[in-house]
XYZ file of C-alpha atoms in Angstrom:
312
model
C 72.230 110.298 124.490
C 69.631 112.141 122.398
C 67.300 109.092 122.449
C 66.638 109.556 126.067
C 65.992 106.896 128.755
C 62.672 105.814 127.254
C 64.230 104.838 124.015
C 63.753 101.063 123.164
C 66.798 98.829 123.042
C 66.793 98.324 119.340
C 66.777 102.088 118.529
C 69.731 102.481 120.909
C 71.682 99.511 119.476
C 71.096 101.055 115.921
C 72.345 104.455 117.091
C 75.559 102.999 118.895
C 76.270 100.945 115.524
C 75.947 104.129 113.442
C 78.320 105.865 115.960
C 80.953 102.964 115.715
C 80.652 103.260 111.947
C 80.670 106.958 111.673
C 83.215 108.371 113.993
C 86.245 106.177 112.931
C 85.262 107.061 109.332
C 85.533 110.826 110.190
C 88.767 110.537 111.794
C 90.201 108.350 109.043
C 89.045 110.939 106.456
C 90.567 113.736 108.536
C 93.813 111.852 108.785
C 93.891 111.483 104.960
C 93.308 115.289 104.612
C 96.043 116.035 106.921
C 98.448 113.598 105.385
C 98.144 114.554 101.762
C 99.484 118.121 102.443
C 96.864 120.566 101.184
C 94.624 120.856 104.279
C 95.344 123.735 106.446
C 92.555 122.762 108.884
C 90.110 120.001 109.534
C 87.843 119.535 112.475
C 84.603 118.183 113.688
C 81.510 120.204 113.891
C 79.414 120.082 117.039
C 76.086 118.599 116.023
C 74.184 119.481 119.132
C 71.700 122.156 117.728
C 69.575 124.494 119.539
C 66.801 125.326 119.532
C 65.257 121.871 118.793
C 63.209 123.308 116.113
C 66.472 124.067 114.157
C 66.602 120.382 113.210
C 63.779 120.863 110.992
C 65.725 123.422 108.901
C 69.373 122.440 109.139
C 71.601 119.408 109.315
C 75.083 120.147 110.718
C 77.556 118.028 108.659
C 80.583 116.100 110.182
C 83.488 118.239 109.290
C 84.850 121.578 108.276
C 88.072 121.612 106.222
C 90.142 124.457 105.032
C 92.251 123.723 101.803
C 95.167 125.538 100.193
C 94.067 127.623 97.189
C 90.394 126.836 97.551
C 89.253 127.816 101.069
C 86.697 126.145 103.417
C 84.269 123.412 102.592
C 81.772 121.405 104.655
C 82.038 117.723 104.544
C 79.464 114.971 105.458
C 80.982 111.570 105.835
C 79.462 108.244 104.834
C 80.541 104.656 104.714
C 78.636 101.954 102.644
C 79.267 98.764 100.886
C 76.507 99.420 98.247
C 77.218 100.643 94.971
C 74.932 103.766 95.370
C 74.271 106.317 98.035
C 71.025 107.611 98.969
C 69.823 110.485 101.065
C 66.184 111.238 102.081
C 64.743 114.435 100.740
C 64.592 116.147 104.114
C 68.040 115.165 104.943
C 69.501 116.361 101.658
C 67.416 119.750 102.143
C 68.768 120.220 105.636
C 72.329 119.646 104.584
C 72.141 122.099 101.507
C 70.294 124.753 103.655
C 73.086 124.702 106.278
C 75.654 125.065 103.418
C 73.698 127.914 101.956
C 73.539 129.612 105.441
C 77.371 129.523 105.775
C 77.834 130.134 102.058
C 80.235 127.123 101.705
C 80.265 124.242 99.441
C 78.699 121.035 100.813
C 80.742 117.889 99.937
C 80.121 114.209 100.529
C 83.216 112.102 101.557
C 82.041 108.515 100.783
C 84.064 105.348 101.829
C 83.131 102.489 99.564
C 84.783 99.482 100.866
C 88.598 100.644 101.061
C 88.185 103.555 98.491
C 87.211 107.213 99.205
C 85.685 109.612 96.879
C 84.591 113.271 97.678
C 81.935 115.041 95.668
C 79.687 117.967 95.691
C 76.090 117.148 97.015
C 74.763 118.887 93.852
C 75.537 115.724 91.990
C 73.046 113.666 93.709
C 69.843 113.431 91.684
C 66.250 112.960 92.804
C 64.867 109.536 91.776
C 61.489 108.220 92.640
C 61.783 109.253 96.509
C 65.399 109.786 97.412
C 68.520 111.740 96.139
C 70.850 109.125 94.812
C 74.304 108.896 93.283
C 76.087 105.701 91.853
C 79.794 105.140 93.005
C 80.813 105.272 89.357
C 79.167 108.848 89.035
C 80.773 109.877 92.348
C 84.132 108.675 91.181
C 83.712 110.727 87.944
C 83.084 113.761 89.977
C 85.558 113.184 92.737
C 87.421 116.258 94.092
C 89.810 114.164 96.298
C 92.698 114.897 93.845
C 92.426 118.682 93.077
C 91.235 119.677 96.413
C 92.809 117.239 98.844
C 95.942 116.165 96.883
C 95.082 112.542 96.235
C 96.846 110.985 92.970
C 96.885 107.604 91.459
C 100.462 106.189 90.995
C 102.229 103.184 89.519
C 105.533 101.678 90.520
C 108.009 100.715 87.708
C 107.912 96.993 86.762
C 111.059 95.324 88.122
C 111.578 97.791 91.010
C 111.915 96.305 94.367
C 114.404 94.767 96.870
C 116.722 91.737 96.607
C 118.328 89.703 99.372
C 121.289 87.479 98.951
C 121.390 84.630 101.685
C 124.545 82.529 101.984
C 124.242 78.849 102.744
C 126.737 78.143 105.608
C 126.294 74.858 106.977
C 123.940 71.958 106.089
C 122.301 70.820 109.347
C 120.175 67.905 108.043
C 118.143 66.419 105.066
C 114.737 64.910 105.335
C 113.307 62.697 102.547
C 109.826 63.718 101.706
C 109.236 61.202 98.813
C 111.152 59.147 96.362
C 111.936 62.405 94.180
C 111.753 65.111 96.825
C 113.697 65.959 99.959
C 114.042 69.034 102.352
C 117.370 70.441 103.440
C 117.765 72.419 106.730
C 120.700 75.024 106.397
C 122.233 77.590 108.692
C 122.035 80.829 106.580
C 123.242 84.394 106.663
C 121.968 87.542 104.780
C 125.057 88.880 102.931
C 123.450 91.609 101.040
C 120.261 93.688 100.585
C 120.056 95.737 97.526
C 117.282 97.964 96.153
C 116.475 98.021 92.405
C 114.479 100.501 90.185
C 112.385 99.807 87.083
C 113.676 97.105 84.928
C 115.735 95.698 87.756
C 118.570 98.011 87.505
C 120.752 98.744 90.664
C 119.677 101.655 92.618
C 122.202 101.875 95.523
C 121.327 105.324 96.641
C 117.449 105.438 96.902
C 116.189 107.959 99.297
C 114.818 106.361 102.387
C 111.278 107.556 101.581
C 111.483 105.890 98.089
C 112.506 102.754 99.789
C 109.477 103.201 102.046
C 107.057 103.536 99.254
C 107.810 100.025 98.055
C 106.162 98.717 101.288
C 102.910 100.282 100.146
C 102.737 97.892 97.196
C 101.864 94.212 96.708
C 105.413 92.928 95.717
C 105.806 89.651 93.894
C 108.319 87.224 95.743
C 110.690 85.389 93.603
C 113.451 82.945 94.479
C 116.433 81.607 92.792
C 118.316 78.624 94.369
C 122.152 78.028 93.844
C 124.576 75.585 95.479
C 125.865 78.172 97.833
C 123.143 80.645 98.190
C 119.684 81.843 97.712
C 118.674 84.922 95.896
C 115.318 86.251 97.255
C 113.553 89.166 95.664
C 110.455 91.218 96.059
C 109.559 92.926 92.900
C 106.941 95.154 91.332
C 104.924 93.329 88.716
C 103.416 94.600 85.490
C 99.817 95.412 86.567
C 98.088 97.862 88.868
C 97.835 101.441 90.017
C 97.160 102.756 93.572
C 95.615 105.790 95.105
C 97.773 107.790 97.403
C 95.113 107.546 100.146
C 95.065 103.736 100.166
C 98.943 103.785 100.305
C 98.494 105.597 103.595
C 96.871 102.783 105.172
C 99.510 100.212 104.024
C 102.338 102.508 105.294
C 100.750 102.764 108.668
C 100.124 99.150 108.880
C 103.814 98.472 107.984
C 105.064 100.974 110.675
C 103.058 99.328 113.355
C 103.633 95.746 112.239
C 99.932 95.387 112.430
C 97.171 94.323 110.008
C 95.406 97.805 110.243
C 96.548 101.481 111.078
C 94.997 101.275 114.536
C 93.387 104.412 116.205
C 92.762 107.170 113.636
C 91.740 109.473 116.378
C 95.211 109.144 118.121
C 96.869 109.737 114.703
C 95.327 113.039 114.539
C 96.996 114.037 117.755
C 100.642 113.035 116.610
C 103.045 115.622 115.138
C 103.703 113.322 112.041
C 101.045 110.933 110.806
C 103.765 108.525 109.373
C 107.058 108.327 110.897
C 108.834 107.158 107.696
C 107.288 109.424 105.025
C 107.033 113.146 105.926
C 105.351 114.346 102.754
C 103.928 111.581 100.477
C 103.216 113.673 97.276
C 106.777 115.028 97.400
C 108.125 111.529 98.091
C 106.131 110.374 95.029
C 107.769 113.047 92.715
C 111.351 112.002 94.269
C 110.601 108.349 93.493
C 109.519 109.155 89.857
C 112.850 110.812 89.287
C 114.693 107.768 90.916
C 112.863 105.371 88.565
C 110.965 103.533 91.236
C 107.582 105.218 90.319
C 106.756 105.071 86.691
C 103.513 107.043 86.430
C 101.625 109.586 88.556
C 98.049 110.316 87.567
C 96.362 113.606 88.729
C 92.559 113.036 88.225
C 90.108 115.852 87.638
C 86.400 115.757 88.200
C 84.228 115.640 84.946
C 82.525 118.926 85.955
C 84.548 121.310 88.092
C 82.701 123.217 90.605
C 83.035 126.999 90.711
C 84.751 127.109 93.992
C 87.636 124.905 92.569
C 87.751 126.834 89.353
C 88.340 130.059 91.115
C 91.282 130.106 93.639
C 90.685 131.631 97.066
C 91.428 135.388 97.053
């Protein structure tokens, strides 16, 4: 540990807390870059600097990533739940000095609650003492779409999956009140059918299109008949989702767990998700199949030079 054996317990505990926050976030962002399909290389940068005096001049960022068409960039990863991000002037100066030394853009990947943005450090402005940016401004300048491949998408209302469940044998009845009772039935699934927008039959949906439905908050609906129950999970009328947040849902579904698990382990796997090989391509296919209704490609308000000029 750089703090040394004489460091006080509070400082050591604070450093460990920062590591616990930072390292998984760096791994998570690396997984997102790898999954969205435009990243040729992403790796962590060794931040042990020598000589010690170099720390007064340079701050080595967390990641280096190389993207199709736009080349290599440097990325510093941050996680906050505050609506603004703040850098001390010396920290900002050392990051930009390192970027100038290598001749590469310095970008900031910021996770705000569950959403990521990626912006050029030059959009941070000096306030009274620190360089700041609001989450709204960071979102307006985000490069996550044109650089990394993130998109916003919406599923078609009425798309989803329907189950028919036959009532085979009444096992018992329990009176709950004067006007209500509960029946216990032996039941059997008789059909499982996918539907596209508008509830139209879609018998030949690609398996990846079916899987995209698991990344959405589907609305449960039930219809009761004398001999069966029709149970549906259907896309409602509202909402859009970022592709990078869909990754978390798909991983959680595959692992039957509330969270994706170990991000570092995912970086070592041949395929990050088992059920969807290429998410942007799967979205385009689902658009053609009528399950996705819209795909939105978001550009930053101010396009940086390195993005406007493709790599030679």
